[in-house]
Short mmCIF file of C-alpha atoms and ligand atoms in Angstrom, two decimals:
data_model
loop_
_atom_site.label_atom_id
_atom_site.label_comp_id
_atom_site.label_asym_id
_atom_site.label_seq_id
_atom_site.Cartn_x
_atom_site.Cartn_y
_atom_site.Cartn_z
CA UNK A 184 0.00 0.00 0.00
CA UNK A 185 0.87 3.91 -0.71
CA UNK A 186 2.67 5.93 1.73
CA UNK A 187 0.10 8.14 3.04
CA UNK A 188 0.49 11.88 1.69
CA UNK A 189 2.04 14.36 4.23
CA UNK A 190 -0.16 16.66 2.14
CA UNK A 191 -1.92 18.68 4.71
CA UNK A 192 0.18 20.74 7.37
CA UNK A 193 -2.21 21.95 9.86
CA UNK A 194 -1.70 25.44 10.36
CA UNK A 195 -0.34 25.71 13.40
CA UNK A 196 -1.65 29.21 14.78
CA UNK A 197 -5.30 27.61 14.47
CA UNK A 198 -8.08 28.43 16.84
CA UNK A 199 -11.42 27.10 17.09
CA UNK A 200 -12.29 30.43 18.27
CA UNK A 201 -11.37 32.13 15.06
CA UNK A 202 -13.23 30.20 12.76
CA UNK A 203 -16.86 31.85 13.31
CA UNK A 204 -18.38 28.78 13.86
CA UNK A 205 -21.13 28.97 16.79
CA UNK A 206 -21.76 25.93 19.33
CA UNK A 207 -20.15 23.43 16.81
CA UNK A 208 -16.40 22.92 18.72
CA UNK A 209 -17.73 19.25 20.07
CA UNK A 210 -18.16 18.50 16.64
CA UNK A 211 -15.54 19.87 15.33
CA UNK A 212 -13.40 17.79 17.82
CA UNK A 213 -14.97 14.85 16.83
CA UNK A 214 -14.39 15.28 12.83
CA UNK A 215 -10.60 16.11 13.49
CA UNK A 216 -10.04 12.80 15.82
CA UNK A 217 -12.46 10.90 13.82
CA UNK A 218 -11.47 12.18 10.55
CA UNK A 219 -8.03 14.34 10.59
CA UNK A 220 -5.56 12.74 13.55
CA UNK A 221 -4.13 10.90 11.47
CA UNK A 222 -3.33 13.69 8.64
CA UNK A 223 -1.25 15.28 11.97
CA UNK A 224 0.86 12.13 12.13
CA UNK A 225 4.16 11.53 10.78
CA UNK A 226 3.73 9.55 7.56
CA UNK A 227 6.16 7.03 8.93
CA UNK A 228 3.75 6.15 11.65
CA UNK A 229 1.03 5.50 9.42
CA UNK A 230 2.31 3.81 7.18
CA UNK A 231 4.13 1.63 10.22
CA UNK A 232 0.20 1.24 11.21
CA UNK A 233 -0.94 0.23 7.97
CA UNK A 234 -3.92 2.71 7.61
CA UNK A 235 -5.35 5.26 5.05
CA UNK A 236 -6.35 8.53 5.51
CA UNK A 237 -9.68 9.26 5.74
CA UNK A 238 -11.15 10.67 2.22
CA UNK A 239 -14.81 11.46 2.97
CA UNK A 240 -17.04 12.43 5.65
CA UNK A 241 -21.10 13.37 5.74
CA UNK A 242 -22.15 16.19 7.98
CA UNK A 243 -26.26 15.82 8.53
CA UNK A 244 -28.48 17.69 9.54
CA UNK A 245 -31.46 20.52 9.93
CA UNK A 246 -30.91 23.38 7.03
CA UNK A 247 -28.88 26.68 7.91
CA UNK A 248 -26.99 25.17 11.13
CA UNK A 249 -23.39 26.05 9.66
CA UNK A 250 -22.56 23.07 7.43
CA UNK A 251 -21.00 24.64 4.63
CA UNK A 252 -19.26 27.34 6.80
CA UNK A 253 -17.34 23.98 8.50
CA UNK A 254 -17.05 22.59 5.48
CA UNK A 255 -14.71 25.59 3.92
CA UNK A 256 -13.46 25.88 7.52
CA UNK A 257 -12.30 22.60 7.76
CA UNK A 258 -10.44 23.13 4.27
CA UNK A 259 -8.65 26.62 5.66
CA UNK A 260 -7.62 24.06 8.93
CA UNK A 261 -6.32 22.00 7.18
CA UNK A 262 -4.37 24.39 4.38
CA UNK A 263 -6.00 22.51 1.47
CA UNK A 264 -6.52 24.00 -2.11
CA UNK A 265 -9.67 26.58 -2.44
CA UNK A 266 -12.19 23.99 -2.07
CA UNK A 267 -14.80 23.41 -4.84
CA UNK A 268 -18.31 23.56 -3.72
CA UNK A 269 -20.82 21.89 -6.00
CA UNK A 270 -24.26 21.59 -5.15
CA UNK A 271 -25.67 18.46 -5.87
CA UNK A 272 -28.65 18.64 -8.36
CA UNK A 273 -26.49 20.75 -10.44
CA UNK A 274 -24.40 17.67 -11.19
CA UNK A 275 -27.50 16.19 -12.72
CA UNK A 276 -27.66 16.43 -16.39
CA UNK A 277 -29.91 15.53 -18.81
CA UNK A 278 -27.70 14.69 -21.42
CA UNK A 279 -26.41 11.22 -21.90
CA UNK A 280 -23.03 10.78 -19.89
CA UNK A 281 -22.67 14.49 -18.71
CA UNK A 282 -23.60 13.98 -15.18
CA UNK A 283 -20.77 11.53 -15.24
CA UNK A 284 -18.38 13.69 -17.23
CA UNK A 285 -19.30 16.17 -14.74
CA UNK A 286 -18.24 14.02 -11.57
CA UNK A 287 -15.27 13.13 -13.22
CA UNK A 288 -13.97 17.10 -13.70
CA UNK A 289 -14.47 17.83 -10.51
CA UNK A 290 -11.44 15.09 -9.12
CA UNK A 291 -9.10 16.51 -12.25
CA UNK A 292 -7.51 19.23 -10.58
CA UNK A 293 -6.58 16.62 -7.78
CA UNK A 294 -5.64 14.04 -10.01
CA UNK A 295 -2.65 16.28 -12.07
CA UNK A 296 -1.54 17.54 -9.07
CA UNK A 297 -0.74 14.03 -8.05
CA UNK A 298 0.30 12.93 -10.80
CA UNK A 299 3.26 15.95 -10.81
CA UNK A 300 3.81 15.68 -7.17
CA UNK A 301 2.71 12.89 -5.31
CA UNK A 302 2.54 12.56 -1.98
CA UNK A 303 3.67 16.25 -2.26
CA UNK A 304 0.76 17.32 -4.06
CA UNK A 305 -1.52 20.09 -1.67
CA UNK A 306 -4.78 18.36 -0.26
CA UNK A 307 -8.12 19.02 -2.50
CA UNK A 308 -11.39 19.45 -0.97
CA UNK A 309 -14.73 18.69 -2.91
CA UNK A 310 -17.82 19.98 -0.82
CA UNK A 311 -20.88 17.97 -2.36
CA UNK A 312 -23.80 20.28 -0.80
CA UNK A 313 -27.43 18.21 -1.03
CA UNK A 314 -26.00 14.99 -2.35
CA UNK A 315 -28.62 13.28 -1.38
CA UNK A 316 -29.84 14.54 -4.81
CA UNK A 317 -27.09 12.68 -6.50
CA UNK A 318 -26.87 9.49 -4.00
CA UNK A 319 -30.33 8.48 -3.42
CA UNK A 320 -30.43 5.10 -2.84
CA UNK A 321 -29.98 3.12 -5.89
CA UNK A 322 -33.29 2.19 -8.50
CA UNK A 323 -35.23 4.98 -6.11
CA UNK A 324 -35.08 6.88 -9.73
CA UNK A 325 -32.82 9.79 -7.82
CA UNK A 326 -32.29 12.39 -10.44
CA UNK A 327 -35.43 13.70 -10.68
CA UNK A 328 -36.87 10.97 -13.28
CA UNK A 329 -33.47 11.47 -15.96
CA UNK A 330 -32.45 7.86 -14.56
CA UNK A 331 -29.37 9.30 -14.64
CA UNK A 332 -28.91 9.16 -10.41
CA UNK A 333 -27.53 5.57 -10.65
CA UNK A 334 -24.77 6.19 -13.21
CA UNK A 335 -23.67 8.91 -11.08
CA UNK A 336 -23.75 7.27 -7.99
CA UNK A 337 -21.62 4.59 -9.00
CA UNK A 338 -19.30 7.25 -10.91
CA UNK A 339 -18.41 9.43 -7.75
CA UNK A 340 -17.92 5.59 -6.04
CA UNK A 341 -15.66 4.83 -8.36
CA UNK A 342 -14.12 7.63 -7.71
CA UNK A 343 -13.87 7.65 -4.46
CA UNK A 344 -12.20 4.29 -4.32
CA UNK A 345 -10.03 5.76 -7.00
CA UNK A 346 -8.91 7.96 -4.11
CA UNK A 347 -6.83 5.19 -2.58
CA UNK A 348 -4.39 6.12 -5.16
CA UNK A 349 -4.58 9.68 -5.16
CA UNK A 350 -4.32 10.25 -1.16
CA UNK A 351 -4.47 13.81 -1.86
CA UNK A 352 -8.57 14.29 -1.96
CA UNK A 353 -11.23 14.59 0.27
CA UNK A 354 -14.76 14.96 0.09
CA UNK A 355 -16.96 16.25 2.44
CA UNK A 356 -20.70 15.83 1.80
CA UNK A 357 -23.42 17.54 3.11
CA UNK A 358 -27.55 16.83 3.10
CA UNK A 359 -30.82 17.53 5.85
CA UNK A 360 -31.42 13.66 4.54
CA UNK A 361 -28.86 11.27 5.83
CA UNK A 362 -31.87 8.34 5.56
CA UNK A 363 -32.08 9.07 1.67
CA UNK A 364 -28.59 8.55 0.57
CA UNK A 365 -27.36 5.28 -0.91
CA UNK A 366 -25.85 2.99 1.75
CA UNK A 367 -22.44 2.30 -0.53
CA UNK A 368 -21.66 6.09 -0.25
CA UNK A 369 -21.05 6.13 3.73
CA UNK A 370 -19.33 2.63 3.99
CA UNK A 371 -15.72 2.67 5.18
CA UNK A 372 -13.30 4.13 2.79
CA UNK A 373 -15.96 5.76 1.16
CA UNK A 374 -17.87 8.95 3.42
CA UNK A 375 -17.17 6.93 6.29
CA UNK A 376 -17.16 9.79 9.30
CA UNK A 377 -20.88 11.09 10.27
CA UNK A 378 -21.11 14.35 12.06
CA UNK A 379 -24.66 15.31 12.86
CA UNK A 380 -24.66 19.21 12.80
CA UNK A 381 -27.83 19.80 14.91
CA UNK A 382 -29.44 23.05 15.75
CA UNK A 383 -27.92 25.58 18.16
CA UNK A 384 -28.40 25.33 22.10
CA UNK A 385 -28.69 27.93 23.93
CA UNK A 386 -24.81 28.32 24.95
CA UNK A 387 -24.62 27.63 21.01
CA UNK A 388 -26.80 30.49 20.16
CA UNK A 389 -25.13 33.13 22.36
CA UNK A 390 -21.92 32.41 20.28
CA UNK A 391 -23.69 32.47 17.52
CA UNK A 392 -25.58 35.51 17.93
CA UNK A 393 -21.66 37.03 19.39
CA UNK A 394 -20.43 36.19 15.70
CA UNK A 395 -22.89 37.86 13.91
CA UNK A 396 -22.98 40.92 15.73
CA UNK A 397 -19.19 41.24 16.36
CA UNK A 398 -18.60 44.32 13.43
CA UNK A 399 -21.47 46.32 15.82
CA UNK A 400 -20.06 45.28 18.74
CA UNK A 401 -16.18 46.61 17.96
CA UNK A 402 -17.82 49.84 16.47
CA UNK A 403 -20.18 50.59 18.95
CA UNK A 404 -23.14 50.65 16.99
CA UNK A 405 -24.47 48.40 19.13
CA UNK A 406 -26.89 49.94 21.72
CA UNK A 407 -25.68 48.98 25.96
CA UNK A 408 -29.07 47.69 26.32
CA UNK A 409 -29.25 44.86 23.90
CA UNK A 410 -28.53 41.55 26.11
CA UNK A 411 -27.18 38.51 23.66
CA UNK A 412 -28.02 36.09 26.39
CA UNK A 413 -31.92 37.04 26.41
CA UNK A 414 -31.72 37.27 23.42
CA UNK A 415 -30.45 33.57 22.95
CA UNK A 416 -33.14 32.77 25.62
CA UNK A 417 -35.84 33.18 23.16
CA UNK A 418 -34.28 31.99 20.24
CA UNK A 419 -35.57 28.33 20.63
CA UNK A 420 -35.33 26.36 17.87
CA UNK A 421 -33.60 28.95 15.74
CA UNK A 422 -30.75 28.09 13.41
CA UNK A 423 -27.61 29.51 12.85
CA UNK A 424 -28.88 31.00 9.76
CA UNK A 425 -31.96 32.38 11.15
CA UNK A 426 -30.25 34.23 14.05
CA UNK A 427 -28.27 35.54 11.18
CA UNK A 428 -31.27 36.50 9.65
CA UNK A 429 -32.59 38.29 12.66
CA UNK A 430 -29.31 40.68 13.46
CA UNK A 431 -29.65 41.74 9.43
CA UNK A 432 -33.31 42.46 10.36
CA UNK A 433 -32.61 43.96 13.78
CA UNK A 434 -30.15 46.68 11.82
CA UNK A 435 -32.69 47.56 9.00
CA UNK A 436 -35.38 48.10 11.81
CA UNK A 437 -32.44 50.01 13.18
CA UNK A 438 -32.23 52.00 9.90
CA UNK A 439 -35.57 52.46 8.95
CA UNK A 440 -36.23 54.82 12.56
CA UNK A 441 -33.70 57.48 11.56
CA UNK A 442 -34.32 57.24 7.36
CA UNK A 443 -37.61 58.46 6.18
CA UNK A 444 -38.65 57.20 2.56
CA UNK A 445 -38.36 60.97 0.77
CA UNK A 446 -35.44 62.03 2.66
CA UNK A 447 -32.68 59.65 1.66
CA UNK A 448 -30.87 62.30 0.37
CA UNK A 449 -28.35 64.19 3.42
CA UNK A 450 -28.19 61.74 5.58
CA UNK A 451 -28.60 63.45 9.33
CA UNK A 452 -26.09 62.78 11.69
CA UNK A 453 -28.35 60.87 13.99
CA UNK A 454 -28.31 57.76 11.27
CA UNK A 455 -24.15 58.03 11.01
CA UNK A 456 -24.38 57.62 15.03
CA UNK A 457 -27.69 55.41 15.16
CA UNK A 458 -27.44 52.53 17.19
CA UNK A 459 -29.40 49.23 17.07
CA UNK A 460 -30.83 48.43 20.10
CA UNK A 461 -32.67 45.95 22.46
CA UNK A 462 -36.65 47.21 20.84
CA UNK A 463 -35.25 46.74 16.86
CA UNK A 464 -34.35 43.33 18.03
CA UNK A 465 -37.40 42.86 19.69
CA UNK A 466 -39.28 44.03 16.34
CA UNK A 467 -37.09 41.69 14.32
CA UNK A 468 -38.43 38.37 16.93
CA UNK A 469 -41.91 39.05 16.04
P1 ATP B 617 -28.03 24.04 4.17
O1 ATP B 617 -28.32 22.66 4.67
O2 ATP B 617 -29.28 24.87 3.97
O3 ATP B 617 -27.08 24.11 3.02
P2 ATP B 617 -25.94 24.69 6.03
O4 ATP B 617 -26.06 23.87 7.25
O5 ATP B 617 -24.91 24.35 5.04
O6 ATP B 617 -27.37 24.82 5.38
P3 ATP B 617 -24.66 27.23 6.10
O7 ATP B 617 -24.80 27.49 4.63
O8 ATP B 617 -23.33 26.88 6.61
O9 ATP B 617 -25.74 26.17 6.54
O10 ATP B 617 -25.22 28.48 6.92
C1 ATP B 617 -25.75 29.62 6.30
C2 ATP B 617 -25.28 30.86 7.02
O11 ATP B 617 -25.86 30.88 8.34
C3 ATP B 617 -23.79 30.90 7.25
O12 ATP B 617 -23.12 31.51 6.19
C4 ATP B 617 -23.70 31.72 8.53
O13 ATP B 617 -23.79 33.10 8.25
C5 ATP B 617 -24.93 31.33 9.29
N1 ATP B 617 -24.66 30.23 10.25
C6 ATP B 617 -25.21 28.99 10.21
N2 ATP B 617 -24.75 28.23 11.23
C7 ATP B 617 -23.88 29.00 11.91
C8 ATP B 617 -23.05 28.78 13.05
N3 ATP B 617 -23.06 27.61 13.71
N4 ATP B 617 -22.26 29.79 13.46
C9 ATP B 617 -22.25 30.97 12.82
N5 ATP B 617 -22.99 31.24 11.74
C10 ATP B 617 -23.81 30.28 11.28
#
């Protein structure tokens, strides 16, 4: 078997902290031991242990709770090539073979790069985003009635097993239906590390909310009397992407009390120094 690539050095100054990822460092923790130890090792220890690296993992779960942003995150961690992001029914093709042509351009890059360098070769991230609409379960007629979803299925497992030889790849899918996707995807060797990405707790949410009102925060246009951990409080249920949702809203409520429609033009002083406060939030909950 291949040495293992050394192909990923872990940038060193890395905090958790930094990446602007809310209430997700448990699972973060689990996809580096689960997934990434063994990228950290020295490449004579693996290959003295006889394993692979791992080339695939499936984060699951509810829409909007920060999948993608640890997808690209785990990429920046791990100082891999600008990751390609491809969505899954975009794959899907109607024309005979494309779907499959298409799978097969996305692993290119990777493959030259390995074939120049090797085990030298930088690491290449693929994020498949919904590929449950690629990896339905087999005859389930995925694809939206083309018929195409089987071809492709068994494409991206081919190359996926390919991977054994190219060391330098790895693909990180992403769907809100784990139960959907075929069960030869996730086997060992394949997607093989699960991370459920659930919604936000309330600890979560506070770190969330922190994150997306940080630029406010640091320039003080952020009124005293808005409390994060209230705020978090009655956020229930709310994902990262809604609480997202509600600081944009917050500020245009924010906004909208110092700019009259008709008087856009001169804007007062009062709007350069408006603040948003604890009531716009309040307006943007209801
Ligand atoms: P989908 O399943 O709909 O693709 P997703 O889980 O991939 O959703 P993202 O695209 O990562 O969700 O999240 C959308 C946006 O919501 C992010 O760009 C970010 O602004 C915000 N967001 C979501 N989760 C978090 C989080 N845990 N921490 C900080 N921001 C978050």
């Amino acid at each position: 078997s291949r040495r293992p690539a050394a192909n990923s050095i872990i940038q060193p100054d890395f905090k958790f902290e930094d990446m602007g990822i809310g209430g997700l460092d448990t699972e973060f923790t689990t996809i580096f031991r689960r997934a990434f130890a063994s990228r950290i090792f020295p490449p004579i220890l693996i290959e003295k242990l006889g394993i692979q690296h791992v080339k695939g993992i499936l984060l699951y779960g509810p829409p909007g709770t920060g999948k993608t942003l640890m997808a690209r995150q785990i990429g920046k961690f791990l100082n891999a090539r600008e990751p390609k992001v491809i969505n899954g029914p975009e794959i899907l093709n109607k024309y005979v073979g494309q779907s499959e042509q298409n799978i097969r351009d996305l692993f290119a890059d990777a493959e030259k790069e390995y074939k120049e360098k090797g085990d030298e070769s930088g690491l290449h991230i693929i994020i498949f985003d919904e590929i449950d609409a690629i990896c339905k379960q087999r005859g389930s007629g995925a694809g939206g009635g083309t018929g195409v979803g089987d071809s492709v299925v068994n494409q991206l497992l081919s190359k996926l097993d390919g991977v054994d030889q190219l060391n330098n790849v790895l693909v990180i899918g992403m769907t809100n239906r784990k139960d959907l996707i075929d069960e030869a995807l996730i086997r060992p060797g394949r997607l093989e590390v699960h991370v459920e990405i659930s919604l936000p707790d309330e600890t979560g949410r506070v770190q969330i909310l922190k994150i997306h009102t940080q630029r406010m925060r640091e320039n003080g246009v952020m009124d005293s009397d808005v409390d994060l951990d209230e705020l978090a409080r009655l956020t229930k249920n709310y994902s990262g992407a809604e609480l997202g949702g509600l600081v944009k809203a917050a500020s245009s409520f924010a906004f909208n009390r110092h700019v009259k429609v008709g008087t856009m033009a001169g804007i007062r002083d009062d709007v350069i120094n408006m603040k948003v406060n604890r009531d716009d939030f309040y307006h943007a909950l209801e």
